[in-house]
């Protein structure tokens, strides 16, 4: 398979049948082929976390995945969370707590938070910071991001404790 | 910052994988968390990329007569959470929490880390402290390799380009044993400057077996044999650990690099050795 190869992938609940070159990165595929530019590309070598997406529910770097490897997978990008009119509760918490400044890192943070909120206890701010350590915010607005996540954890644990 | 062109092959069986690797310039992709950055930088430009992610035989974690076999494609997060590994080798979960970040742990694999052979990485150290063995498959069949045979130098192993790692065997640890892992890194998730892993077992209040493995201080992870020999047979207490802890750095000649000087690395060795041995002792006693 050197040339264009067929890939079937479900992205934000929508099925796509497309042809890709094997060397195309998943991040470039989402942005350049599908126009889903909410996924941001920062470092292109797995360090900054801006391109984080959900692959079958787990957060992964889309710059370290090949588009061809998405075949058969369920992908969620920031566009699948919600939009301006109908924000996901994670997005709403980020807005409420001023957890973004320039916004470049935000899509990656949102997808990471989606993953960690679903499966980690996140009992302390230290645990939240550790779980977020793979995402870099160059505006250094970490305090507000941690506050947003803390509020989401509080909301989540109230629900699960009932 | 984009990979060069390659031929992509996605075998679904081990036989097909071995056939796909019978090529002049083939490279295996598992999690891709070290390989894809190198491909993006074009430090690696394989002609053929063999994606082993669909080979089901590489995924299970199973109990065997002598221990636990961990499939090559086991992701770091799966190893961190697996009940069988938590029960017999709690040190794995402790160490996995230090591997990079959540998104990397979701994707990276045990075999990928071992084959990448970074001397500061967690899996090579765990393999050494747990006396693990690597199962390798090639055209000539399957073979088992010890870590001493496997790790040759930074980023170099003895596996042939036509072979693949299929699994890792961890023998059950001795009775009355405790284990501990700790590393020093500049930021959460960075590669360790120095990492240490210890396993001790106690018999009649004396150290029956002591294993101390160190990463980041040599071309490959190493066992601190002088310290181990000095501690076996001694009373199992903190004073005896303190008496031998300086032996942990014996014969080590780490390199200077931009992350840390050789001197700083050497100064970390007894500190980490003391901490992991003390914690392993406490866990063995309880």
PDB file of N, CA, C and O in Angstrom, chain A residues 1-2 6 21-23 25 28 41 43-47 52 55 58-61 63-66 68-72 112 115-116 119-120 130-131 133-136, chain B residues 1-10 29-33 36-37 39-42 47 49 51 53-54 77 97 100-107 187-189:
ATOM      1  N   UNK A   1       0.843  -1.192   0.000  1.00  0.00           N
ATOM      2  CA  UNK A   1       0.000   0.000   0.000  1.00  0.00           C
ATOM      3  C   UNK A   1       0.876   1.238   0.000  1.00  0.00           C
ATOM      4  O   UNK A   1       1.220   1.786   1.043  1.00  0.00           O
ATOM      5  N   UNK A   2       1.334   1.652  -1.159  1.00  0.00           N
ATOM      6  CA  UNK A   2       2.165   2.842  -1.241  1.00  0.00           C
ATOM      7  C   UNK A   2       1.329   4.064  -1.577  1.00  0.00           C
ATOM      8  O   UNK A   2       1.565   5.157  -1.107  1.00  0.00           O
ATOM      9  N   UNK A   6      -7.810   3.198   1.081  1.00  0.00           N
ATOM     10  CA  UNK A   6      -9.162   3.462   1.547  1.00  0.00           C
ATOM     11  C   UNK A   6      -9.273   3.373   3.075  1.00  0.00           C
ATOM     12  O   UNK A   6      -8.733   2.457   3.683  1.00  0.00           O
ATOM     13  N   UNK A  21      -3.109   8.997   1.732  1.00  0.00           N
ATOM     14  CA  UNK A  21      -1.755   8.505   1.523  1.00  0.00           C
ATOM     15  C   UNK A  21      -1.283   7.957   2.876  1.00  0.00           C
ATOM     16  O   UNK A  21      -1.553   8.586   3.915  1.00  0.00           O
ATOM     17  N   UNK A  22      -0.593   6.808   2.914  1.00  0.00           N
ATOM     18  CA  UNK A  22      -0.200   6.225   4.213  1.00  0.00           C
ATOM     19  C   UNK A  22       0.576   7.181   5.109  1.00  0.00           C
ATOM     20  O   UNK A  22       0.463   7.122   6.322  1.00  0.00           O
ATOM     21  N   UNK A  23       1.366   8.080   4.530  1.00  0.00           N
ATOM     22  CA  UNK A  23       2.206   8.936   5.375  1.00  0.00           C
ATOM     23  C   UNK A  23       1.447  10.121   5.968  1.00  0.00           C
ATOM     24  O   UNK A  23       2.013  10.885   6.746  1.00  0.00           O
ATOM     25  N   UNK A  25      -0.520  12.262   8.437  1.00  0.00           N
ATOM     26  CA  UNK A  25      -0.797  12.208   9.869  1.00  0.00           C
ATOM     27  C   UNK A  25      -2.291  12.425  10.118  1.00  0.00           C
ATOM     28  O   UNK A  25      -2.958  13.155   9.361  1.00  0.00           O
ATOM     29  N   UNK A  28      -3.304  16.131  10.270  1.00  0.00           N
ATOM     30  CA  UNK A  28      -3.413  16.798   8.969  1.00  0.00           C
ATOM     31  C   UNK A  28      -4.653  16.324   8.223  1.00  0.00           C
ATOM     32  O   UNK A  28      -5.294  17.095   7.498  1.00  0.00           O
ATOM     33  N   UNK A  41      -2.528  22.023  15.542  1.00  0.00           N
ATOM     34  CA  UNK A  41      -1.231  21.369  15.386  1.00  0.00           C
ATOM     35  C   UNK A  41      -0.156  22.311  15.907  1.00  0.00           C
ATOM     36  O   UNK A  41       0.052  23.382  15.354  1.00  0.00           O
ATOM     37  N   UNK A  43       3.352  21.249  17.965  1.00  0.00           N
ATOM     38  CA  UNK A  43       4.769  20.846  17.866  1.00  0.00           C
ATOM     39  C   UNK A  43       5.015  19.785  16.813  1.00  0.00           C
ATOM     40  O   UNK A  43       6.134  19.621  16.354  1.00  0.00           O
ATOM     41  N   UNK A  44       4.016  19.033  16.463  1.00  0.00           N
ATOM     42  CA  UNK A  44       4.123  17.920  15.504  1.00  0.00           C
ATOM     43  C   UNK A  44       5.089  16.821  15.940  1.00  0.00           C
ATOM     44  O   UNK A  44       5.582  16.083  15.109  1.00  0.00           O
ATOM     45  N   UNK A  45       5.403  16.735  17.211  1.00  0.00           N
ATOM     46  CA  UNK A  45       6.146  15.546  17.656  1.00  0.00           C
ATOM     47  C   UNK A  45       5.737  15.083  19.052  1.00  0.00           C
ATOM     48  O   UNK A  45       6.528  14.512  19.783  1.00  0.00           O
ATOM     49  N   UNK A  46       4.462  15.304  19.368  1.00  0.00           N
ATOM     50  CA  UNK A  46       3.912  14.646  20.551  1.00  0.00           C
ATOM     51  C   UNK A  46       4.255  15.294  21.871  1.00  0.00           C
ATOM     52  O   UNK A  46       4.175  14.646  22.907  1.00  0.00           O
ATOM     53  N   UNK A  47       4.631  16.550  21.876  1.00  0.00           N
ATOM     54  CA  UNK A  47       5.050  17.189  23.119  1.00  0.00           C
ATOM     55  C   UNK A  47       4.006  18.163  23.666  1.00  0.00           C
ATOM     56  O   UNK A  47       3.801  18.253  24.870  1.00  0.00           O
ATOM     57  N   UNK A  52      -4.612  16.825  20.627  1.00  0.00           N
ATOM     58  CA  UNK A  52      -5.240  15.689  21.298  1.00  0.00           C
ATOM     59  C   UNK A  52      -6.671  15.468  20.820  1.00  0.00           C
ATOM     60  O   UNK A  52      -7.472  16.402  20.757  1.00  0.00           O
ATOM     61  N   UNK A  55      -9.597   8.670  20.534  1.00  0.00           N
ATOM     62  CA  UNK A  55      -9.593   7.504  19.656  1.00  0.00           C
ATOM     63  C   UNK A  55     -10.278   6.384  20.428  1.00  0.00           C
ATOM     64  O   UNK A  55      -9.743   5.921  21.440  1.00  0.00           O
ATOM     65  N   UNK A  58     -10.329   7.165  24.102  1.00  0.00           N
ATOM     66  CA  UNK A  58      -9.093   7.450  24.840  1.00  0.00           C
ATOM     67  C   UNK A  58      -8.359   8.616  24.190  1.00  0.00           C
ATOM     68  O   UNK A  58      -8.247   8.687  22.972  1.00  0.00           O
ATOM     69  N   UNK A  59      -7.844   9.518  25.021  1.00  0.00           N
ATOM     70  CA  UNK A  59      -7.134  10.672  24.449  1.00  0.00           C
ATOM     71  C   UNK A  59      -5.801  10.234  23.855  1.00  0.00           C
ATOM     72  O   UNK A  59      -5.066   9.446  24.455  1.00  0.00           O
ATOM     73  N   UNK A  60      -5.527  10.711  22.657  1.00  0.00           N
ATOM     74  CA  UNK A  60      -4.261  10.405  21.963  1.00  0.00           C
ATOM     75  C   UNK A  60      -3.813  11.650  21.197  1.00  0.00           C
ATOM     76  O   UNK A  60      -4.609  12.537  20.901  1.00  0.00           O
ATOM     77  N   UNK A  61      -2.520  11.664  20.864  1.00  0.00           N
ATOM     78  CA  UNK A  61      -1.961  12.736  20.035  1.00  0.00           C
ATOM     79  C   UNK A  61      -2.264  12.427  18.570  1.00  0.00           C
ATOM     80  O   UNK A  61      -1.795  11.399  18.055  1.00  0.00           O
ATOM     81  N   UNK A  63      -0.990  13.921  16.102  1.00  0.00           N
ATOM     82  CA  UNK A  63       0.234  14.096  15.291  1.00  0.00           C
ATOM     83  C   UNK A  63       1.121  12.868  15.370  1.00  0.00           C
ATOM     84  O   UNK A  63       2.114  12.777  14.658  1.00  0.00           O
ATOM     85  N   UNK A  64       0.780  11.913  16.276  1.00  0.00           N
ATOM     86  CA  UNK A  64       1.573  10.686  16.382  1.00  0.00           C
ATOM     87  C   UNK A  64       0.790   9.483  15.869  1.00  0.00           C
ATOM     88  O   UNK A  64       1.122   8.337  16.160  1.00  0.00           O
ATOM     89  N   UNK A  65      -0.263   9.760  15.143  1.00  0.00           N
ATOM     90  CA  UNK A  65      -1.096   8.704  14.552  1.00  0.00           C
ATOM     91  C   UNK A  65      -1.127   8.942  13.056  1.00  0.00           C
ATOM     92  O   UNK A  65      -1.151  10.094  12.613  1.00  0.00           O
ATOM     93  N   UNK A  66      -1.201   7.867  12.302  1.00  0.00           N
ATOM     94  CA  UNK A  66      -1.380   8.009  10.866  1.00  0.00           C
ATOM     95  C   UNK A  66      -2.870   7.967  10.560  1.00  0.00           C
ATOM     96  O   UNK A  66      -3.625   7.226  11.216  1.00  0.00           O
ATOM     97  N   UNK A  68      -4.292   6.551   8.236  1.00  0.00           N
ATOM     98  CA  UNK A  68      -4.633   5.191   7.816  1.00  0.00           C
ATOM     99  C   UNK A  68      -4.924   4.297   9.025  1.00  0.00           C
ATOM    100  O   UNK A  68      -5.674   3.327   8.935  1.00  0.00           O
ATOM    101  N   UNK A  69      -4.349   4.654  10.182  1.00  0.00           N
ATOM    102  CA  UNK A  69      -4.581   3.868  11.399  1.00  0.00           C
ATOM    103  C   UNK A  69      -5.953   4.154  12.015  1.00  0.00           C
ATOM    104  O   UNK A  69      -6.352   3.477  12.956  1.00  0.00           O
ATOM    105  N   UNK A  70      -6.643   5.160  11.507  1.00  0.00           N
ATOM    106  CA  UNK A  70      -7.981   5.466  12.026  1.00  0.00           C
ATOM    107  C   UNK A  70      -9.037   4.539  11.436  1.00  0.00           C
ATOM    108  O   UNK A  70     -10.196   4.564  11.853  1.00  0.00           O
ATOM    109  N   UNK A  71      -8.647   3.724  10.465  1.00  0.00           N
ATOM    110  CA  UNK A  71      -9.609   2.845   9.793  1.00  0.00           C
ATOM    111  C   UNK A  71     -10.374   2.002  10.826  1.00  0.00           C
ATOM    112  O   UNK A  71      -9.765   1.318  11.647  1.00  0.00           O
ATOM    113  N   UNK A  72     -11.696   2.094  10.788  1.00  0.00           N
ATOM    114  CA  UNK A  72     -12.534   1.305  11.692  1.00  0.00           C
ATOM    115  C   UNK A  72     -12.735   1.936  13.057  1.00  0.00           C
ATOM    116  O   UNK A  72     -13.428   1.379  13.904  1.00  0.00           O
ATOM    117  N   UNK A 112      -8.432  16.215  26.500  1.00  0.00           N
ATOM    118  CA  UNK A 112      -7.763  15.537  27.620  1.00  0.00           C
ATOM    119  C   UNK A 112      -8.678  15.502  28.837  1.00  0.00           C
ATOM    120  O   UNK A 112      -8.816  14.467  29.499  1.00  0.00           O
ATOM    121  N   UNK A 115     -11.277  12.844  28.686  1.00  0.00           N
ATOM    122  CA  UNK A 115     -10.750  11.517  29.005  1.00  0.00           C
ATOM    123  C   UNK A 115     -10.552  11.352  30.512  1.00  0.00           C
ATOM    124  O   UNK A 115     -11.072  10.415  31.121  1.00  0.00           O
ATOM    125  N   UNK A 116      -9.836  12.284  31.137  1.00  0.00           N
ATOM    126  CA  UNK A 116      -9.460  12.096  32.552  1.00  0.00           C
ATOM    127  C   UNK A 116     -10.665  12.215  33.473  1.00  0.00           C
ATOM    128  O   UNK A 116     -10.739  11.532  34.496  1.00  0.00           O
ATOM    129  N   UNK A 119     -12.408   8.825  33.938  1.00  0.00           N
ATOM    130  CA  UNK A 119     -11.822   7.617  34.524  1.00  0.00           C
ATOM    131  C   UNK A 119     -10.803   7.829  35.642  1.00  0.00           C
ATOM    132  O   UNK A 119     -10.294   6.861  36.197  1.00  0.00           O
ATOM    133  N   UNK A 120     -10.469   9.073  35.964  1.00  0.00           N
ATOM    134  CA  UNK A 120      -9.496   9.284  37.044  1.00  0.00           C
ATOM    135  C   UNK A 120     -10.178   9.952  38.232  1.00  0.00           C
ATOM    136  O   UNK A 120     -11.077  10.774  38.056  1.00  0.00           O
ATOM    137  N   UNK A 130      -1.169  16.825  37.380  1.00  0.00           N
ATOM    138  CA  UNK A 130      -0.413  15.696  36.830  1.00  0.00           C
ATOM    139  C   UNK A 130      -1.117  15.135  35.589  1.00  0.00           C
ATOM    140  O   UNK A 130      -0.494  14.857  34.570  1.00  0.00           O
ATOM    141  N   UNK A 131      -2.449  15.008  35.679  1.00  0.00           N
ATOM    142  CA  UNK A 131      -3.206  14.457  34.547  1.00  0.00           C
ATOM    143  C   UNK A 131      -3.201  15.398  33.339  1.00  0.00           C
ATOM    144  O   UNK A 131      -3.353  14.966  32.201  1.00  0.00           O
ATOM    145  N   UNK A 133      -0.597  17.268  32.585  1.00  0.00           N
ATOM    146  CA  UNK A 133       0.797  17.656  32.313  1.00  0.00           C
ATOM    147  C   UNK A 133       1.213  17.431  30.863  1.00  0.00           C
ATOM    148  O   UNK A 133       2.235  17.951  30.428  1.00  0.00           O
ATOM    149  N   UNK A 134       0.435  16.676  30.107  1.00  0.00           N
ATOM    150  CA  UNK A 134       0.770  16.469  28.695  1.00  0.00           C
ATOM    151  C   UNK A 134       0.272  17.574  27.781  1.00  0.00           C
ATOM    152  O   UNK A 134       0.458  17.495  26.564  1.00  0.00           O
ATOM    153  N   UNK A 135      -0.381  18.571  28.338  1.00  0.00           N
ATOM    154  CA  UNK A 135      -0.874  19.691  27.529  1.00  0.00           C
ATOM    155  C   UNK A 135      -0.196  20.973  27.976  1.00  0.00           C
ATOM    156  O   UNK A 135      -0.199  21.302  29.160  1.00  0.00           O
ATOM    157  N   UNK A 136       0.359  21.676  27.010  1.00  0.00           N
ATOM    158  CA  UNK A 136       1.094  22.898  27.335  1.00  0.00           C
ATOM    159  C   UNK A 136       0.268  24.125  26.949  1.00  0.00           C
ATOM    160  O   UNK A 136      -0.283  24.187  25.850  1.00  0.00           O
TER     161      UNK A 136
ATOM    162  N   UNK B   1       8.375  18.487   8.829  1.00  0.00           N
ATOM    163  CA  UNK B   1       7.733  17.815   9.964  1.00  0.00           C
ATOM    164  C   UNK B   1       6.654  16.832   9.520  1.00  0.00           C
ATOM    165  O   UNK B   1       5.662  16.647  10.208  1.00  0.00           O
ATOM    166  N   UNK B   2       6.825  16.246   8.346  1.00  0.00           N
ATOM    167  CA  UNK B   2       5.908  15.186   7.908  1.00  0.00           C
ATOM    168  C   UNK B   2       6.754  13.972   7.544  1.00  0.00           C
ATOM    169  O   UNK B   2       7.858  14.130   7.008  1.00  0.00           O
ATOM    170  N   UNK B   3       6.214  12.772   7.777  1.00  0.00           N
ATOM    171  CA  UNK B   3       6.994  11.578   7.419  1.00  0.00           C
ATOM    172  C   UNK B   3       7.238  11.512   5.910  1.00  0.00           C
ATOM    173  O   UNK B   3       6.425  11.992   5.113  1.00  0.00           O
ATOM    174  N   UNK B   4       8.382  10.903   5.544  1.00  0.00           N
ATOM    175  CA  UNK B   4       8.636  10.605   4.137  1.00  0.00           C
ATOM    176  C   UNK B   4       7.712   9.460   3.713  1.00  0.00           C
ATOM    177  O   UNK B   4       7.116   8.787   4.556  1.00  0.00           O
ATOM    178  N   UNK B   5       7.586   9.267   2.426  1.00  0.00           N
ATOM    179  CA  UNK B   5       6.701   8.201   1.930  1.00  0.00           C
ATOM    180  C   UNK B   5       7.191   6.823   2.366  1.00  0.00           C
ATOM    181  O   UNK B   5       8.394   6.604   2.513  1.00  0.00           O
ATOM    182  N   UNK B   6       6.247   5.939   2.556  1.00  0.00           N
ATOM    183  CA  UNK B   6       6.589   4.545   2.869  1.00  0.00           C
ATOM    184  C   UNK B   6       5.472   3.649   2.366  1.00  0.00           C
ATOM    185  O   UNK B   6       4.362   4.115   2.099  1.00  0.00           O
ATOM    186  N   UNK B   7       5.807   2.381   2.279  1.00  0.00           N
ATOM    187  CA  UNK B   7       4.786   1.379   1.957  1.00  0.00           C
ATOM    188  C   UNK B   7       4.178   0.927   3.279  1.00  0.00           C
ATOM    189  O   UNK B   7       4.913   0.658   4.234  1.00  0.00           O
ATOM    190  N   UNK B   8       2.866   0.868   3.347  1.00  0.00           N
ATOM    191  CA  UNK B   8       2.183   0.524   4.606  1.00  0.00           C
ATOM    192  C   UNK B   8       1.611  -0.891   4.521  1.00  0.00           C
ATOM    193  O   UNK B   8       0.873  -1.200   3.595  1.00  0.00           O
ATOM    194  N   UNK B   9       1.984  -1.725   5.492  1.00  0.00           N
ATOM    195  CA  UNK B   9       1.482  -3.107   5.522  1.00  0.00           C
ATOM    196  C   UNK B   9       0.852  -3.345   6.886  1.00  0.00           C
ATOM    197  O   UNK B   9       1.435  -2.970   7.910  1.00  0.00           O
ATOM    198  N   UNK B  10      -0.353  -3.948   6.901  1.00  0.00           N
ATOM    199  CA  UNK B  10      -1.035  -4.162   8.179  1.00  0.00           C
ATOM    200  C   UNK B  10      -1.406  -5.636   8.331  1.00  0.00           C
ATOM    201  O   UNK B  10      -2.543  -6.025   8.053  1.00  0.00           O
ATOM    202  N   UNK B  29       5.606  -0.596  13.479  1.00  0.00           N
ATOM    203  CA  UNK B  29       4.953   0.424  14.294  1.00  0.00           C
ATOM    204  C   UNK B  29       3.973  -0.275  15.245  1.00  0.00           C
ATOM    205  O   UNK B  29       3.146  -1.075  14.820  1.00  0.00           O
ATOM    206  N   UNK B  30       4.121   0.025  16.551  1.00  0.00           N
ATOM    207  CA  UNK B  30       3.160  -0.479  17.554  1.00  0.00           C
ATOM    208  C   UNK B  30       2.367   0.751  18.004  1.00  0.00           C
ATOM    209  O   UNK B  30       1.473   1.204  17.310  1.00  0.00           O
ATOM    210  N   UNK B  31       2.755   1.357  19.145  1.00  0.00           N
ATOM    211  CA  UNK B  31       2.067   2.578  19.577  1.00  0.00           C
ATOM    212  C   UNK B  31       2.506   3.800  18.780  1.00  0.00           C
ATOM    213  O   UNK B  31       1.762   4.762  18.630  1.00  0.00           O
ATOM    214  N   UNK B  32       3.739   3.764  18.308  1.00  0.00           N
ATOM    215  CA  UNK B  32       4.256   4.862  17.473  1.00  0.00           C
ATOM    216  C   UNK B  32       4.639   6.112  18.249  1.00  0.00           C
ATOM    217  O   UNK B  32       4.920   7.144  17.657  1.00  0.00           O
ATOM    218  N   UNK B  33       4.687   6.021  19.585  1.00  0.00           N
ATOM    219  CA  UNK B  33       4.897   7.240  20.372  1.00  0.00           C
ATOM    220  C   UNK B  33       6.352   7.710  20.366  1.00  0.00           C
ATOM    221  O   UNK B  33       6.640   8.868  20.698  1.00  0.00           O
ATOM    222  N   UNK B  36       6.916   7.678  15.532  1.00  0.00           N
ATOM    223  CA  UNK B  36       6.315   8.706  14.662  1.00  0.00           C
ATOM    224  C   UNK B  36       7.018  10.071  14.822  1.00  0.00           C
ATOM    225  O   UNK B  36       7.267  10.732  13.815  1.00  0.00           O
ATOM    226  N   UNK B  37       7.384  10.504  16.056  1.00  0.00           N
ATOM    227  CA  UNK B  37       8.182  11.736  16.115  1.00  0.00           C
ATOM    228  C   UNK B  37       9.457  11.631  15.279  1.00  0.00           C
ATOM    229  O   UNK B  37       9.821  12.583  14.583  1.00  0.00           O
ATOM    230  N   UNK B  39       9.909   9.796  12.700  1.00  0.00           N
ATOM    231  CA  UNK B  39       9.533   9.826  11.283  1.00  0.00           C
ATOM    232  C   UNK B  39       9.146  11.246  10.858  1.00  0.00           C
ATOM    233  O   UNK B  39       9.447  11.683   9.750  1.00  0.00           O
ATOM    234  N   UNK B  40       8.469  11.977  11.774  1.00  0.00           N
ATOM    235  CA  UNK B  40       8.100  13.366  11.461  1.00  0.00           C
ATOM    236  C   UNK B  40       9.352  14.223  11.229  1.00  0.00           C
ATOM    237  O   UNK B  40       9.368  15.083  10.359  1.00  0.00           O
ATOM    238  N   UNK B  41      10.378  13.979  12.036  1.00  0.00           N
ATOM    239  CA  UNK B  41      11.647  14.701  11.874  1.00  0.00           C
ATOM    240  C   UNK B  41      12.494  14.124  10.732  1.00  0.00           C
ATOM    241  O   UNK B  41      13.568  14.632  10.440  1.00  0.00           O
ATOM    242  N   UNK B  42      12.047  13.026  10.174  1.00  0.00           N
ATOM    243  CA  UNK B  42      12.762  12.276   9.122  1.00  0.00           C
ATOM    244  C   UNK B  42      14.114  11.749   9.590  1.00  0.00           C
ATOM    245  O   UNK B  42      15.032  11.572   8.800  1.00  0.00           O
ATOM    246  N   UNK B  47      11.334   2.184   4.353  1.00  0.00           N
ATOM    247  CA  UNK B  47      10.659   1.954   3.072  1.00  0.00           C
ATOM    248  C   UNK B  47       9.311   1.302   3.288  1.00  0.00           C
ATOM    249  O   UNK B  47       8.368   1.533   2.558  1.00  0.00           O
ATOM    250  N   UNK B  49       6.467   0.207   6.375  1.00  0.00           N
ATOM    251  CA  UNK B  49       6.025   0.302   7.764  1.00  0.00           C
ATOM    252  C   UNK B  49       5.067  -0.866   8.019  1.00  0.00           C
ATOM    253  O   UNK B  49       4.063  -1.015   7.321  1.00  0.00           O
ATOM    254  N   UNK B  51       2.492  -2.325  10.457  1.00  0.00           N
ATOM    255  CA  UNK B  51       1.615  -1.949  11.572  1.00  0.00           C
ATOM    256  C   UNK B  51       1.074  -3.224  12.216  1.00  0.00           C
ATOM    257  O   UNK B  51       0.282  -3.951  11.613  1.00  0.00           O
ATOM    258  N   UNK B  53      -0.780  -3.431  14.953  1.00  0.00           N
ATOM    259  CA  UNK B  53      -1.879  -3.163  15.889  1.00  0.00           C
ATOM    260  C   UNK B  53      -3.096  -4.064  15.742  1.00  0.00           C
ATOM    261  O   UNK B  53      -3.946  -4.093  16.635  1.00  0.00           O
ATOM    262  N   UNK B  54      -3.209  -4.771  14.620  1.00  0.00           N
ATOM    263  CA  UNK B  54      -4.394  -5.632  14.454  1.00  0.00           C
ATOM    264  C   UNK B  54      -4.111  -7.105  14.745  1.00  0.00           C
ATOM    265  O   UNK B  54      -4.967  -7.958  14.483  1.00  0.00           O
ATOM    266  N   UNK B  77      -1.210   2.169  29.786  1.00  0.00           N
ATOM    267  CA  UNK B  77      -2.367   2.361  30.675  1.00  0.00           C
ATOM    268  C   UNK B  77      -3.001   1.019  31.042  1.00  0.00           C
ATOM    269  O   UNK B  77      -3.489   0.842  32.165  1.00  0.00           O
ATOM    270  N   UNK B  97       2.821   5.272  36.150  1.00  0.00           N
ATOM    271  CA  UNK B  97       2.334   6.622  36.437  1.00  0.00           C
ATOM    272  C   UNK B  97       3.378   7.678  36.062  1.00  0.00           C
ATOM    273  O   UNK B  97       3.053   8.853  35.909  1.00  0.00           O
ATOM    274  N   UNK B 100       5.643   9.383  30.665  1.00  0.00           N
ATOM    275  CA  UNK B 100       5.114  10.476  29.849  1.00  0.00           C
ATOM    276  C   UNK B 100       3.785  11.005  30.411  1.00  0.00           C
ATOM    277  O   UNK B 100       3.682  11.298  31.593  1.00  0.00           O
ATOM    278  N   UNK B 101       2.771  11.120  29.556  1.00  0.00           N
ATOM    279  CA  UNK B 101       1.494  11.727  29.943  1.00  0.00           C
ATOM    280  C   UNK B 101       0.346  10.804  29.577  1.00  0.00           C
ATOM    281  O   UNK B 101       0.532   9.806  28.882  1.00  0.00           O
ATOM    282  N   UNK B 102      -0.860  11.185  30.016  1.00  0.00           N
ATOM    283  CA  UNK B 102      -2.045  10.346  29.812  1.00  0.00           C
ATOM    284  C   UNK B 102      -2.181   9.893  28.356  1.00  0.00           C
ATOM    285  O   UNK B 102      -2.350   8.714  28.074  1.00  0.00           O
ATOM    286  N   UNK B 103      -2.099  10.830  27.412  1.00  0.00           N
ATOM    287  CA  UNK B 103      -2.345  10.491  26.012  1.00  0.00           C
ATOM    288  C   UNK B 103      -1.272   9.555  25.450  1.00  0.00           C
ATOM    289  O   UNK B 103      -1.558   8.723  24.589  1.00  0.00           O
ATOM    290  N   UNK B 104      -0.048   9.696  25.940  1.00  0.00           N
ATOM    291  CA  UNK B 104       1.039   8.805  25.495  1.00  0.00           C
ATOM    292  C   UNK B 104       0.827   7.423  26.098  1.00  0.00           C
ATOM    293  O   UNK B 104       1.004   6.398  25.424  1.00  0.00           O
ATOM    294  N   UNK B 105       0.405   7.383  27.367  1.00  0.00           N
ATOM    295  CA  UNK B 105       0.192   6.079  28.023  1.00  0.00           C
ATOM    296  C   UNK B 105      -0.981   5.335  27.410  1.00  0.00           C
ATOM    297  O   UNK B 105      -1.065   4.122  27.477  1.00  0.00           O
ATOM    298  N   UNK B 106      -1.924   6.074  26.844  1.00  0.00           N
ATOM    299  CA  UNK B 106      -3.066   5.432  26.189  1.00  0.00           C
ATOM    300  C   UNK B 106      -2.651   4.692  24.924  1.00  0.00           C
ATOM    301  O   UNK B 106      -3.369   3.809  24.453  1.00  0.00           O
ATOM    302  N   UNK B 107      -1.548   5.081  24.356  1.00  0.00           N
ATOM    303  CA  UNK B 107      -1.191   4.574  23.022  1.00  0.00           C
ATOM    304  C   UNK B 107       0.111   3.763  23.018  1.00  0.00           C
ATOM    305  O   UNK B 107       0.224   2.774  22.311  1.00  0.00           O
ATOM    306  N   UNK B 187      10.395  17.745  34.793  1.00  0.00           N
ATOM    307  CA  UNK B 187       8.961  18.034  34.823  1.00  0.00           C
ATOM    308  C   UNK B 187       8.205  16.723  34.822  1.00  0.00           C
ATOM    309  O   UNK B 187       8.741  15.704  34.384  1.00  0.00           O
ATOM    310  N   UNK B 188       6.948  16.743  35.254  1.00  0.00           N
ATOM    311  CA  UNK B 188       6.123  15.530  35.214  1.00  0.00           C
ATOM    312  C   UNK B 188       6.112  14.992  33.788  1.00  0.00           C
ATOM    313  O   UNK B 188       5.866  15.736  32.844  1.00  0.00           O
ATOM    314  N   UNK B 189       6.399  13.712  33.639  1.00  0.00           N
ATOM    315  CA  UNK B 189       6.302  13.091  32.322  1.00  0.00           C
ATOM    316  C   UNK B 189       7.565  13.135  31.490  1.00  0.00           C
ATOM    317  O   UNK B 189       7.665  12.456  30.476  1.00  0.00           O
TER     318      UNK B 189
END
